[in-house]
Every structure is written in structure tokens, then in C-alpha cells.
Coordinates of C-alpha atoms in Angstrom, one line a residue:
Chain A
X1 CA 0.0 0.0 0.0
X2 CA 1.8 3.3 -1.3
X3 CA 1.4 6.7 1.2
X4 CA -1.4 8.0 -1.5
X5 CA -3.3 5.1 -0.9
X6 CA -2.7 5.2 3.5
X7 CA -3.8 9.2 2.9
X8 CA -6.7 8.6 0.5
X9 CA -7.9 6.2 3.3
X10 CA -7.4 8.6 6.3
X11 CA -9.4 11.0 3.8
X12 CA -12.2 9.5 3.8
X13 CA -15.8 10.4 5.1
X14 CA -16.5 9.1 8.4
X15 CA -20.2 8.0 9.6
X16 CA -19.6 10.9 12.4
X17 CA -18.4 13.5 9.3
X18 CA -20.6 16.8 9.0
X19 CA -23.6 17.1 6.4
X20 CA -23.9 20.1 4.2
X21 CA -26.6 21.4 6.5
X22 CA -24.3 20.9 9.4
X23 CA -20.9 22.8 7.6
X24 CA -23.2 25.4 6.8
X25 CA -24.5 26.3 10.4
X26 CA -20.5 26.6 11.4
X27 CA -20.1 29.1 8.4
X28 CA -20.8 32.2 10.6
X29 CA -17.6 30.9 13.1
X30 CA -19.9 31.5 16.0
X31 CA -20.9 27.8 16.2
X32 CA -18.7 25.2 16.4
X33 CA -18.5 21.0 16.1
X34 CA -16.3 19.0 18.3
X35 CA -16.0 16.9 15.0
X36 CA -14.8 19.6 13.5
X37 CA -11.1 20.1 14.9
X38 CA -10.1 16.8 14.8
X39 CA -11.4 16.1 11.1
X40 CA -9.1 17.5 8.3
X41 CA -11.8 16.0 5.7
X42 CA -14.9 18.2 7.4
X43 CA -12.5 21.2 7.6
X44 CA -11.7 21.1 3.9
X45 CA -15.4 20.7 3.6
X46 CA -16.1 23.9 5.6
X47 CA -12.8 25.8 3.8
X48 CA -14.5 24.9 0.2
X49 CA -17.9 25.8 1.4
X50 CA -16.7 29.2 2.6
X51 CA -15.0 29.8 -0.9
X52 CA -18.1 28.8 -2.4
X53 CA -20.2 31.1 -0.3
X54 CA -17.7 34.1 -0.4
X55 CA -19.0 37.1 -2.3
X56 CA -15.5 38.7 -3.7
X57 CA -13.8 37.4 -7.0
X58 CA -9.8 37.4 -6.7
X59 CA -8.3 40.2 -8.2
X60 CA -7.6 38.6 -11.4
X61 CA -11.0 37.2 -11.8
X62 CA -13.1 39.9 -12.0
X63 CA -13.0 39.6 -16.1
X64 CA -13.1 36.1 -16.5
X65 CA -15.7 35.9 -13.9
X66 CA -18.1 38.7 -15.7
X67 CA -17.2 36.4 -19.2
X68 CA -18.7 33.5 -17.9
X69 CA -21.8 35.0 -16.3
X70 CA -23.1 36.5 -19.6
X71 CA -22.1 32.9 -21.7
X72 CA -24.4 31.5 -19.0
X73 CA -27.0 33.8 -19.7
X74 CA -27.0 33.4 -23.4
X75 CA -27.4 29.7 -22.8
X76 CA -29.3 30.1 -20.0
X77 CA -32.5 28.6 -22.1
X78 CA -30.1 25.7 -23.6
X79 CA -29.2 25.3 -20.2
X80 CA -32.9 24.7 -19.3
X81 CA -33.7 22.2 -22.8
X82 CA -30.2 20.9 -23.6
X83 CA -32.5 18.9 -26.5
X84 CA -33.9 21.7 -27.8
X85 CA -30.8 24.2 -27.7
X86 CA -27.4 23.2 -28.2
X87 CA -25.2 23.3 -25.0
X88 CA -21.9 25.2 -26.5
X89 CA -18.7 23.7 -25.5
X90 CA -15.6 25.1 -26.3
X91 CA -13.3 22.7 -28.7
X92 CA -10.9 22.8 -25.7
X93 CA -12.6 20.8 -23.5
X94 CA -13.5 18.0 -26.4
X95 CA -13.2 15.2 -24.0
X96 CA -13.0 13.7 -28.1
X97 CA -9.6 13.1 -29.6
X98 CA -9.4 16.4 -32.3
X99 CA -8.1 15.5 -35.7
X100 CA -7.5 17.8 -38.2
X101 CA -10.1 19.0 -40.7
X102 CA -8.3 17.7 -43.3
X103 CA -8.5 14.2 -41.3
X104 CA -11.8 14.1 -40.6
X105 CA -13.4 15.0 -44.3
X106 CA -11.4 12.2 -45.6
X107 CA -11.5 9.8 -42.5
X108 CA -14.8 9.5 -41.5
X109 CA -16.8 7.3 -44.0
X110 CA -19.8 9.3 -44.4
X111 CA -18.0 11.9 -44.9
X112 CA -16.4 11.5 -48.0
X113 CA -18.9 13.6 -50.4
X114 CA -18.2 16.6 -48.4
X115 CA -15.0 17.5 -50.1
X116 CA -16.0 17.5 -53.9
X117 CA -19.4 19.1 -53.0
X118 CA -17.4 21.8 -51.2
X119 CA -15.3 21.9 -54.8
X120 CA -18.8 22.1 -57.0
X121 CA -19.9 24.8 -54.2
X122 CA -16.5 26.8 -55.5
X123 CA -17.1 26.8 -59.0
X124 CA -20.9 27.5 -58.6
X125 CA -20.3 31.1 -56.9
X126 CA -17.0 31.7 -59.0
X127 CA -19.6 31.5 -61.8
X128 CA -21.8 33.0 -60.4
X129 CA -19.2 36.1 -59.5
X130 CA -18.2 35.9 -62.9
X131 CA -21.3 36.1 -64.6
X132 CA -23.0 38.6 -62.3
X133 CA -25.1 41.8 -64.0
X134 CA -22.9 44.9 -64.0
X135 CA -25.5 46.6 -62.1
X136 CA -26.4 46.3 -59.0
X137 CA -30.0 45.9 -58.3
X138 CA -32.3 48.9 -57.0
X139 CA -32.8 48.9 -53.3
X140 CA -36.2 48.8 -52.2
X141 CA -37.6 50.1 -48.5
X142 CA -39.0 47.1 -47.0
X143 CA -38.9 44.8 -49.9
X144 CA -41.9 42.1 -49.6
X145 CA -43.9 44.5 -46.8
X146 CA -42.6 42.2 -44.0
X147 CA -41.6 43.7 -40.6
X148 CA -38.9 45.9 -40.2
X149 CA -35.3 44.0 -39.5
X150 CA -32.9 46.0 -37.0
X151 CA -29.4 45.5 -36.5
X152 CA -27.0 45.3 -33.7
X153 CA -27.9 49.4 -32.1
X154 CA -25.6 50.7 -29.5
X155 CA -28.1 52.3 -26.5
X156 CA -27.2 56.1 -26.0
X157 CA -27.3 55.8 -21.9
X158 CA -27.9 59.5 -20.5
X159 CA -27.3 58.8 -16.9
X160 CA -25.8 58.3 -14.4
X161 CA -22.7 58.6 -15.8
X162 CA -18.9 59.4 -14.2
X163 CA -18.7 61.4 -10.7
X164 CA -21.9 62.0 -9.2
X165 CA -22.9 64.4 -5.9
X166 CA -25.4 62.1 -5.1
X167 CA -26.6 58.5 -5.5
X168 CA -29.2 57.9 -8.4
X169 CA -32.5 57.1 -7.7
X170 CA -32.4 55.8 -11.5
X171 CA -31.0 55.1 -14.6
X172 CA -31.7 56.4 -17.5
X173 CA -31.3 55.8 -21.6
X174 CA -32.3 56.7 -25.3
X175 CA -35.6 54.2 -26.5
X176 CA -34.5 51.7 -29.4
X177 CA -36.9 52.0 -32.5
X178 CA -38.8 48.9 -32.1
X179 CA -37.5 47.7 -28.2
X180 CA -40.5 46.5 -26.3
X181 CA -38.1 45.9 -23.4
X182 CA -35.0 46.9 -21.8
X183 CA -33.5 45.1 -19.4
X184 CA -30.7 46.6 -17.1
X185 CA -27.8 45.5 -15.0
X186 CA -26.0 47.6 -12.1
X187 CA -22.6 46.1 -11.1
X188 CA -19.5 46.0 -9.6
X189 CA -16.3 47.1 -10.7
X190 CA -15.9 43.0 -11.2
X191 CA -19.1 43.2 -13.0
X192 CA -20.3 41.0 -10.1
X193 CA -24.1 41.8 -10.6
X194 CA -25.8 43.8 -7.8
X195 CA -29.2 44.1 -9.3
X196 CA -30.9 43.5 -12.9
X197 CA -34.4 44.5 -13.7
X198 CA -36.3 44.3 -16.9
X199 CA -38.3 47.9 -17.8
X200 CA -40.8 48.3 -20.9
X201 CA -39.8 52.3 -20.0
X202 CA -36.3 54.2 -20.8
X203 CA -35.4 54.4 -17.0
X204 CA -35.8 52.3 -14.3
X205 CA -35.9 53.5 -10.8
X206 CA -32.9 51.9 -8.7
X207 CA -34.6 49.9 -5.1
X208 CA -33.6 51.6 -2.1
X209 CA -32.2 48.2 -1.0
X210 CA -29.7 48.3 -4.0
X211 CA -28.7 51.7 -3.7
X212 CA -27.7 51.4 0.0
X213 CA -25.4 49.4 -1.6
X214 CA -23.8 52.5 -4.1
X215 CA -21.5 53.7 -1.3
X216 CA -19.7 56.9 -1.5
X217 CA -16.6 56.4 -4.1
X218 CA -17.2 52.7 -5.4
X219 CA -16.9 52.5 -8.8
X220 CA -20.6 50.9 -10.3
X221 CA -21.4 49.9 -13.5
X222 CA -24.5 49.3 -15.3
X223 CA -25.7 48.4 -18.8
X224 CA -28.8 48.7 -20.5
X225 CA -30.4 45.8 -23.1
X226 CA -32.9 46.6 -25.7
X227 CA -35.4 43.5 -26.5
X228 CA -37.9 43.2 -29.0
X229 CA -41.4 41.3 -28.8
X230 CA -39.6 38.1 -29.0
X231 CA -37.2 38.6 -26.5
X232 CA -33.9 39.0 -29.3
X233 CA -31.3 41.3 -27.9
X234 CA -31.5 44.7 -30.9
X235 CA -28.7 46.0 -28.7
X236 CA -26.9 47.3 -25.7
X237 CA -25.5 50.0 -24.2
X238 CA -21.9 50.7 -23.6
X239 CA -21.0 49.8 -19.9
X240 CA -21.2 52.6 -18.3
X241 CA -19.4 53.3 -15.1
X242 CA -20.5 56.2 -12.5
X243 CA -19.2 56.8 -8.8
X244 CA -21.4 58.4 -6.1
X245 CA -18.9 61.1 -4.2
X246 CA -21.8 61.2 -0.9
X247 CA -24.6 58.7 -0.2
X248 CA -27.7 61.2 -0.4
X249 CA -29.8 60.4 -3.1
X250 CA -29.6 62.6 -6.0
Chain B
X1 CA -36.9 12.2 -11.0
X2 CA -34.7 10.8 -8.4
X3 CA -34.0 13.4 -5.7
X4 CA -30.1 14.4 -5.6
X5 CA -28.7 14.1 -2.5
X6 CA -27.4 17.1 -0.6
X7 CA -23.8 16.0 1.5
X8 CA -21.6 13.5 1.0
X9 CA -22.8 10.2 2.4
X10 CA -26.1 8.4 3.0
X11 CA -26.9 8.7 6.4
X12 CA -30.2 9.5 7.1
X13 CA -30.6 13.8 7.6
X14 CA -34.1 13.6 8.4
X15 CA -33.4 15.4 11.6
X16 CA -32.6 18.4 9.6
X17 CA -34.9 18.5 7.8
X18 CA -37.1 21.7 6.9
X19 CA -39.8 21.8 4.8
X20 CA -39.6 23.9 2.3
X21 CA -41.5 27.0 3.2
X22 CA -45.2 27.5 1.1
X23 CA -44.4 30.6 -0.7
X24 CA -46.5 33.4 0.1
X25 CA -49.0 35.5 -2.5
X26 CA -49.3 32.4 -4.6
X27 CA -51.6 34.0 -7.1
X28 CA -49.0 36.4 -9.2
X29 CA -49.7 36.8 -12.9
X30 CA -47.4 35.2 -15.6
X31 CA -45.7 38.6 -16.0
X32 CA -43.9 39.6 -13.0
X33 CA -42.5 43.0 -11.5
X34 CA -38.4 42.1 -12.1
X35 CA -38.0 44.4 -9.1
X36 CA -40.4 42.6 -7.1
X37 CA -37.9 39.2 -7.3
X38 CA -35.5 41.1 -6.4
X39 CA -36.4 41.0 -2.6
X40 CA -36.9 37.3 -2.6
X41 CA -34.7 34.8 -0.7
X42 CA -33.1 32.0 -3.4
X43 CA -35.4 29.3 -1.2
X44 CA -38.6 31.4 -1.9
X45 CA -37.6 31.9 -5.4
X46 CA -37.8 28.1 -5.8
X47 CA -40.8 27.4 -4.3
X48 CA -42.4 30.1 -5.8
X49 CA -41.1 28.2 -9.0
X50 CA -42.8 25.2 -8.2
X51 CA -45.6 26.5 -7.3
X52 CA -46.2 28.6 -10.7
X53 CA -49.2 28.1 -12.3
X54 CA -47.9 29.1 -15.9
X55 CA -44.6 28.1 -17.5
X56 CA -43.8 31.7 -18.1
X57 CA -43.9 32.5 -14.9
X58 CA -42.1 29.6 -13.4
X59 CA -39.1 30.3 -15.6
X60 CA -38.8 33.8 -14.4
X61 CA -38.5 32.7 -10.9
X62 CA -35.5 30.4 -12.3
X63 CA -34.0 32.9 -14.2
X64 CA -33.7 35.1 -11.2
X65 CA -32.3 32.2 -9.4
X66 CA -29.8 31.5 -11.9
X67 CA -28.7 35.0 -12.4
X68 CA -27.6 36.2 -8.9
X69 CA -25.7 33.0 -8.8
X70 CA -23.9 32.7 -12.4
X71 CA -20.4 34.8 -10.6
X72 CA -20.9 32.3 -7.4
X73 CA -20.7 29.2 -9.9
X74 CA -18.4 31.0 -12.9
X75 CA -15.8 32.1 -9.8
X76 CA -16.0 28.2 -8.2
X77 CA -15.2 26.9 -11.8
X78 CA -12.6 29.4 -12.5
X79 CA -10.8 28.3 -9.6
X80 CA -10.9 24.9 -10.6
X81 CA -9.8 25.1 -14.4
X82 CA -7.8 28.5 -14.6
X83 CA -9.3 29.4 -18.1
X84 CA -12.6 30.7 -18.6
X85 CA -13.5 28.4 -21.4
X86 CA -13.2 25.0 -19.6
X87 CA -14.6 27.1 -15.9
X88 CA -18.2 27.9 -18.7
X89 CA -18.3 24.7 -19.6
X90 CA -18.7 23.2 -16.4
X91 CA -21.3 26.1 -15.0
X92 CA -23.2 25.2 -18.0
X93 CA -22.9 22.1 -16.7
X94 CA -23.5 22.2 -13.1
X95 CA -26.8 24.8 -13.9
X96 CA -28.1 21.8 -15.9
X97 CA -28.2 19.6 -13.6
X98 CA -29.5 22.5 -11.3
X99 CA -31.9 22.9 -13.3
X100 CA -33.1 19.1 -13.8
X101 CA -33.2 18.5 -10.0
X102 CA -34.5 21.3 -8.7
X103 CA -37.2 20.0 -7.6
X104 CA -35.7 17.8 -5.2
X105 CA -34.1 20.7 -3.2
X106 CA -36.4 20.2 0.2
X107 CA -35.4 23.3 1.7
X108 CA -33.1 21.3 4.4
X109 CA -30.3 23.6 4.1
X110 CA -29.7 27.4 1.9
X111 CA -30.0 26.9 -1.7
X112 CA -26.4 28.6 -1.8
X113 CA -25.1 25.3 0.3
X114 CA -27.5 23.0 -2.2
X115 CA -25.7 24.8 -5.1
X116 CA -22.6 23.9 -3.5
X117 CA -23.1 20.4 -3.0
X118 CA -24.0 19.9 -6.9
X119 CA -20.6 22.3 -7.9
X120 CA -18.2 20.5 -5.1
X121 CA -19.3 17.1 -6.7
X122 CA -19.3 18.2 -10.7
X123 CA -15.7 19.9 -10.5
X124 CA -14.0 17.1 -8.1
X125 CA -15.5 14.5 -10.9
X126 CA -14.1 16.5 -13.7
X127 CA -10.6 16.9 -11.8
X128 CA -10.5 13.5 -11.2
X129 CA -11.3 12.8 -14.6
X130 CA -9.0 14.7 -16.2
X131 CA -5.9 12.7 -17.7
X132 CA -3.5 15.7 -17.3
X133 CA -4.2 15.7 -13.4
X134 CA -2.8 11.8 -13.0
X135 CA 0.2 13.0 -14.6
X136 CA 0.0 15.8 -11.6
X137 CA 0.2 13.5 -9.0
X138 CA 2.7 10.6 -10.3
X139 CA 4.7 13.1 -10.9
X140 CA 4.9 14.1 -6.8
X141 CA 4.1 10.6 -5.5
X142 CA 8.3 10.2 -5.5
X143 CA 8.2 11.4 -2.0
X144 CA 7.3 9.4 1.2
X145 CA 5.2 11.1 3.4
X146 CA 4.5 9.5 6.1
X147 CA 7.1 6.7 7.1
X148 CA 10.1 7.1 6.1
X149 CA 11.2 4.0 7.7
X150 CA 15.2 3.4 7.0
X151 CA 15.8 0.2 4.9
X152 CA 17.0 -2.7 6.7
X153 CA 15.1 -1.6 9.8
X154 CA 13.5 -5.3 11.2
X155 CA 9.8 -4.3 12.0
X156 CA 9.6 -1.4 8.7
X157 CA 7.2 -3.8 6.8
X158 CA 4.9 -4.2 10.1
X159 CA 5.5 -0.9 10.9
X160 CA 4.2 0.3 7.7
X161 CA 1.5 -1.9 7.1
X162 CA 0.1 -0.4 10.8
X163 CA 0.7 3.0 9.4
X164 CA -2.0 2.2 7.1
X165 CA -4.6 2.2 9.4
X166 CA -7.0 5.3 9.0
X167 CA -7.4 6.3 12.6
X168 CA -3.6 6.6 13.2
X169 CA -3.1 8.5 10.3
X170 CA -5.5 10.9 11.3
X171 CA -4.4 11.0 14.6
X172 CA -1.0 12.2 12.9
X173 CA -2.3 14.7 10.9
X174 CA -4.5 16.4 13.9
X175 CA -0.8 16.0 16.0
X176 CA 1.2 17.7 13.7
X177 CA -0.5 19.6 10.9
X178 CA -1.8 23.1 11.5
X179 CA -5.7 23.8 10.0
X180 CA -4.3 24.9 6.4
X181 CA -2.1 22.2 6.4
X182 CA -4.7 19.9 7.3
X183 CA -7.1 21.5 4.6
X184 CA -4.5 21.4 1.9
X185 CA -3.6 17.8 2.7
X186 CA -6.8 16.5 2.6
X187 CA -8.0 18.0 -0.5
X188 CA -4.9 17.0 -2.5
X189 CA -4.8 13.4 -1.0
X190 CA -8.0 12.7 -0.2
X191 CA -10.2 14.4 -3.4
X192 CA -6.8 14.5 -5.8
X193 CA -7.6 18.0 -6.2
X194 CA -4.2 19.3 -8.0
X195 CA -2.0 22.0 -5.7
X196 CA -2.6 25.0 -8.3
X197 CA -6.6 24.2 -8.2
X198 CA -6.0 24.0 -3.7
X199 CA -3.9 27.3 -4.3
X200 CA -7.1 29.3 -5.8
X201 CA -9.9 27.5 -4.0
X202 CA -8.4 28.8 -0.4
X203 CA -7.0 32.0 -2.1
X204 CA -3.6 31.4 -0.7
X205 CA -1.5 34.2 -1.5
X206 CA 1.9 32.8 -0.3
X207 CA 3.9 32.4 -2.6
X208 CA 4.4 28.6 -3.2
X209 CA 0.2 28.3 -2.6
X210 CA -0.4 25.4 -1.4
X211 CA 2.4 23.6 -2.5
X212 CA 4.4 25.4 0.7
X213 CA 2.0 23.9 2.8
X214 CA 2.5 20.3 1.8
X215 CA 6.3 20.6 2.1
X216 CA 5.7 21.8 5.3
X217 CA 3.4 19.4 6.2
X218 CA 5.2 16.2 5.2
X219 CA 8.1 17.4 7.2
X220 CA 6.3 17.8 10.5
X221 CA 4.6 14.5 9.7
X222 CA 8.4 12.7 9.2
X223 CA 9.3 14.6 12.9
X224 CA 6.5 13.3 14.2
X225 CA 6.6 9.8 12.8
X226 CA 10.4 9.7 13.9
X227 CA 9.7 10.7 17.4
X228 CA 6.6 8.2 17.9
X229 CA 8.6 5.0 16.3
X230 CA 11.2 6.5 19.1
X231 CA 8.4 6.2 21.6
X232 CA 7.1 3.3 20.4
X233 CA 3.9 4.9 20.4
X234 CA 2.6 3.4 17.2
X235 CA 1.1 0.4 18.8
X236 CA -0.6 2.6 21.5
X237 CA -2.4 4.7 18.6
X238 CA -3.5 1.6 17.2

């Protein structure tokens, strides 16, 4: 038996080892378990469970932190019906041996038409390049009378925006041609989120409870998202980044 | 849908058990006042969810849930992979399986410590999973840690195969190691969690991480072992 194997052992939970519930009512410190100090299993239980629970990123977190939080929320309904959406997963973590493009058009039986469709696909547009009228066609306003198509807008926010006297009672922004709903997020200088709310309105009013939380010279930023009737993102603001210099409200 | 259990074991936690709390102002509309979710406790959140009359309505109650806890999750991942890719991934992961058994959280603890549970489990099993890690820990199993018993000496094979029992290792570790020590140790032995991945969890911020704490460690453990072969106190502890 190696010294892994005589630790792994030692490591293991015990019938007298805490329960979630139980690590979670020493959390505070003000409680304590006589289990506790003499189990180095439940007290790596307890230190995870505190890392878990703690609020602050690390300082080089904050970004990769505030990355992953808005992936989750685009996949957020994936997340909810992995059959109907597509749960993204980076190439890195294939748990698949990768091959090479090259390798897998030719190795993969099924695959084998890909390649000389792909070459027909080329000489199809080349022609098609090739052969295409000098002039380009005429533009037409709403061609086929269907509903309007917007792009990707950048929201014009008007405030609350850089050094501020007071706290803001509310945030406020420029309406999106055909937005039927904005949603809004107030964070931290991590882009941990302190508050969202969704607002058919170009301002939503900030809860008292959340703007207890604006102290006097934190940094907080917020963005706004316009959404049309089906819920599609038409665009976002930049994120903007204000600081309240005392805590009355403005 | 089988109920996921919260902790680590199978005992029986009847005894704390809570019942999940019958929310209160069951009859909202599908089309709810964001703001007014914002003053909800993550436990009433779900059983408001469950509650729900309209699918619509439900899923806001989720989303909610799932938003104020995306940087709890994406920060717990992060520390386990060190890139953000691989750290999405497994929240996407671990909110899926949130999500698919949330109807067996009963209320018995926070839904923050529930949440936990369901991360602590998903990350260790990708960890352990993951080929590079072996490599990790072949590569440091070189050292002894515990024995060090000198060749030739006439009881080291029954000396070491005592060693192996649980309680006197344990009893060693409590003797000699300090908490972080003890932490560190049992994380990287007992869940093979690698040293960087300890290094993050605990936010160590010497500079070795938790690496210094190991060396440390498994040199109080050989004083100790020394002095109790010297004492003969190894059949005592057993």
C-alpha cells in the first residue's frame, strides 16, 4: 500500500463527518462542532464551502468571472432544454480526440462527399461572381412588406454617468426603434451583478435596498439591453461606469 | 426524477430536515415586476417556482435564481480550471443539472449550500477525470510522506502496514499539521484535487500556494513519525 493510498484512506468520510446542512451552520464561526477540529476531511469541507459562499472574485477574476456570467445567460434557455438548444462547449474541453479538418473530411466514411461538394460549391459562386449583372440591383424600402429588420444598435445611456454628488435614484437611456423591453444590470467594478431588472420604460428607478449598496466612491457599472417582442437582444449600451462622491440620493 | 442528494454520504438527515416554506402570495400573474424578485430569498424563489401556475412564470422565478448566482458558480469553476472556457463549460454544466433536479431541493439547508453540493461534486468528478491531473500527482508521489522508515530496519514492513490504518493516520495529521495544512492535505490526497486548483480554492497568497504547505506538512509529519517510532507509540495509537 503506497502513502497515496494510506492518505486517500485517512481522507475519507467518516459515519460521524458533518452534512452540508451541518458545515453550513459553522459558516458564521460563532458555532462550532467538536468533529470539526479533529477532522481535516470536514474542515476542507467547511474551507470549500466558505469559498463557495464568499461574495468577492480574486483580483484577477473579476474579467473572466463577468465572461462566464453573460455565456451562462446566453445559454441560459439551452441550459434549461439541452435537446432543444445546443449546449456550447468550447473545442478545448472535447473530451473527443481532435483530428485535423483535413483528417476528418477524408477519414470519416460518411463523410467523404463533403470535399467534392465543397469543390462544386466553388465553381458554382465563382460562376456566379463571374457572370453577375454589372448593375447592382435597385434597393427597395422594405422589400416584400414584411416587418422591419434591426441591426445590432448601440443604446445612448444619459445617466448616471462618471462622478456624481449624489446616489441615483435611476437610470436612464435613449428608446431603441422597435425595443418593447429593456432590461438593465447595475454592477460592480468585477461586474459582479448587484441588481438587474427588466423595464418596458427608458429608465428604471434603482430599489432603495440596492442603492444602500452604491456607497460613497465605489466604482458601479451598469448596462442597458434593448429587446424586441420576442425577447432577441436589438442591442446594448456601452457599460457605463458612475461613482457616487456622498450617499444622499440625487 | 430521483432526488439528488445534498452531502456527501447516505446517512439518514431527516433530523434536519425543513420543509420547504409554502411561498407566500401564490396567485401572481405570468408577468412579473423584475423588481419585485429582487427582494426574494433564493429558497422562496424556488418554491415560488414550483408553485407557478404558468410556464412563463415559473421560468422567471429560475432565471432570477440563476442570475444572482452565475459569478458564485463561474468564480468556483474558474478556480478549478484557470481558463474561462473550460470554468463555462462546467457552469453550463453544473446549472443543468441544477436545473433538472430542482425540484428535489427540500429546503433542508440554503440553496447557496445545495448549489454547492452539486458544484463541489461536478468539479472534483471532472478533476479526477482529467488525464493531465494523474500525470500531476505521479509526478509528486516520488516522496514518502508518512514513514520514512530506514531500509533494513527489522519491524519497517509491520511498521508500515500499521501506518495504514486510518485512525492513526488521522491521529497524525491532527498532531502535527496546522488547519491549512490539514485543509490542503486533505484536499490534494484525499479528493486529488491538484495543488494550483487548492492554491485558488483557499486564495492562498503565499507564494508557493499550497504547494508550501504540503512541504511543510510532510516534514512535520516525518518529525513526528520519527519521534513516535522512538516512543514506540505506534502500537498505542492503534
Amino acid at each position: 500500500m503506497s502513502d497515496r493510498d494510506i492518505l486517500k484512506a485517512a481522507m475519507e468520510s467518516t459515519p460521524e463527518c458533518l452534512t452540508a446542512e451541518q458545515l453550513e451552520s459553522l459558516l458564521d464561526g460563532k458555532h462550532s462542532h467538536p468533529h470539526l477540529a479533529q477532522c481535516a476531511r470536514c474542515q476542507a469541507e467547511l474551507a470549500m464551502l466558505k469559498s463557495f459562499e464568499a461574495g468577492a472574485p480574486l483580483p484577477d477574476e473579476g474579467a473572466a468571472v463577468a465572461w462566464i456570467s453573460a455565456h451562462l445567460d446566453r445559454e441560459l434557455e439551452a441550459i434549461k432544454n439541452p435537446a432543444r438548444g445546443r449546449l456550447s462547449r468550447p473545442a478545448s474541453q472535447s473530451s473527443e480526440p481532435r483530428e485535423s479538418w483535413l483528417a476528418r473530411a477524408f477519414g470519416l466514411g460518411g463523410m467523404r462527399w463533403i470535399l467534392p461538394v465543397a469543390g462544386l460549391t466553388a465553381v458554382a459562386i465563382a460562376g456566379a461572381i463571374m457572370l453577375r449583372p454589372e448593375k447592382a440591383p435597385d434597393l427597395q424600402a422594405n422589400a416584400g412588406g414584411q416587418a422591419a429588420i434591426y441591426r445590432s444598435l448601440e443604446i445612448q445611456a444619459v445617466s448616471p454617468v462618471g462622478d456624481l454628488q449624489q446616489v441615483p435614484r435611476e437610470l436612464q437611456w435613449h428608446a431603441v426603434p422597435g425595443a418593447t423591453a429593456y432590461k438593465v444590470v447595475v454592477m460592480e467594478i468585477d461586474h459582479s451583478v448587484l441588481w438587474t431588472s427588466e423595464t418596458k420604460e427608458t429608465l428604471a428607478g434603482i430599489p432603495p435596498l440596492v442603492g444602500s449598496k452604491l456607497l460613497p466612491g465605489k466604482p458601479i457599472l451598469w448596462q442597458v439591453t434593448a429587446l424586441d417582442a420576442q425577447g432577441r437582444v436589438l442591442g446594448s449600451s456601452q457599460v457605463e461606469k458612475f461613482i457616487s462622491l456622498s450617499n444622499s440620493s440625487q | 426524477m430521483d432526488t439528488l442528494t445534498i452531502g456527501y454520504g447516505t446517512r439518514d438527515r431527516s433530523r434536519h430536515s425543513k420543509p420547504l416554506a409554502e411561498p407566500k402570495g401564490r396567485n401572481l400573474g405570468a408577468i412579473i415586476d423584475p423588481m419585485s424578485l429582487e427582494h426574494l430569498a433564493d429558497e422562496e424563489l424556488v418554491a415560488r417556482s414550483r408553485s407557478a401556475s404558468e410556464v412563463g412564470e415559473r421560468e422567471q422565478y429560475v432565471n432570477e435564481l440563476f442570475r444572482r448566482n452565475y459569478s458564485r458558480v463561474a468564480r468556483w469553476c474558474l478556480r478549478f480550471t484557470a481558463d474561462r472556457e473550460s470554468a463555462a463549460d462546467l457552469a453550463q454544466e453544473i446549472f443543468a443539472k441544477v436545473y433538472q433536479n430542482l425540484s428535489s431541493f427540500q429546503g433542508q439547508s440554503k440553496f447557496t449550500t445545495w448549489l454547492f453540493v452539486i458544484a463541489r461534486n461536478h468539479c472534483l468528478n471532472a478533476v479526477r477525470s482529467n488525464v493531465r491531473q494523474a500525470t500531476e500527482l505521479s509526478a509528486d508521489d516520488g516522496d514518502e510522506l508518512l514513514l520514512e522508515i530506514p531500509d533494513g530496519a527489522p519491524d519497517a514492513y509491520a511498521l508500515a502496514e500499521r501506518a495504514a490504518s486510518a485512525k492513526m493516520v488521522r491521529t497524525l495529521l491532527n498532531d502535527a499539521l496546522d488547519e491549512t495544512e490539514k485543509i490542503v492535505f486533505s484536499l490534494h490526497y484525499g479528493d486529488d484535487v491538484p495543488l494550483d486548483t487548492i492554491t485558488r480554492l483557499l486564495g492562498l497568497e503565499n507564494q508557493s500556494g499550497a504547494k508550501a504547505h504540503i512541504v511543510s506538512a510532510k516534514r512535520k509529519l516525518a518529525r513526528l513519525v520519527q519521534q513516535w517510532k522512538a516512543r514506540g507509540q505506534y502500537r498505542e495509537v492503534l
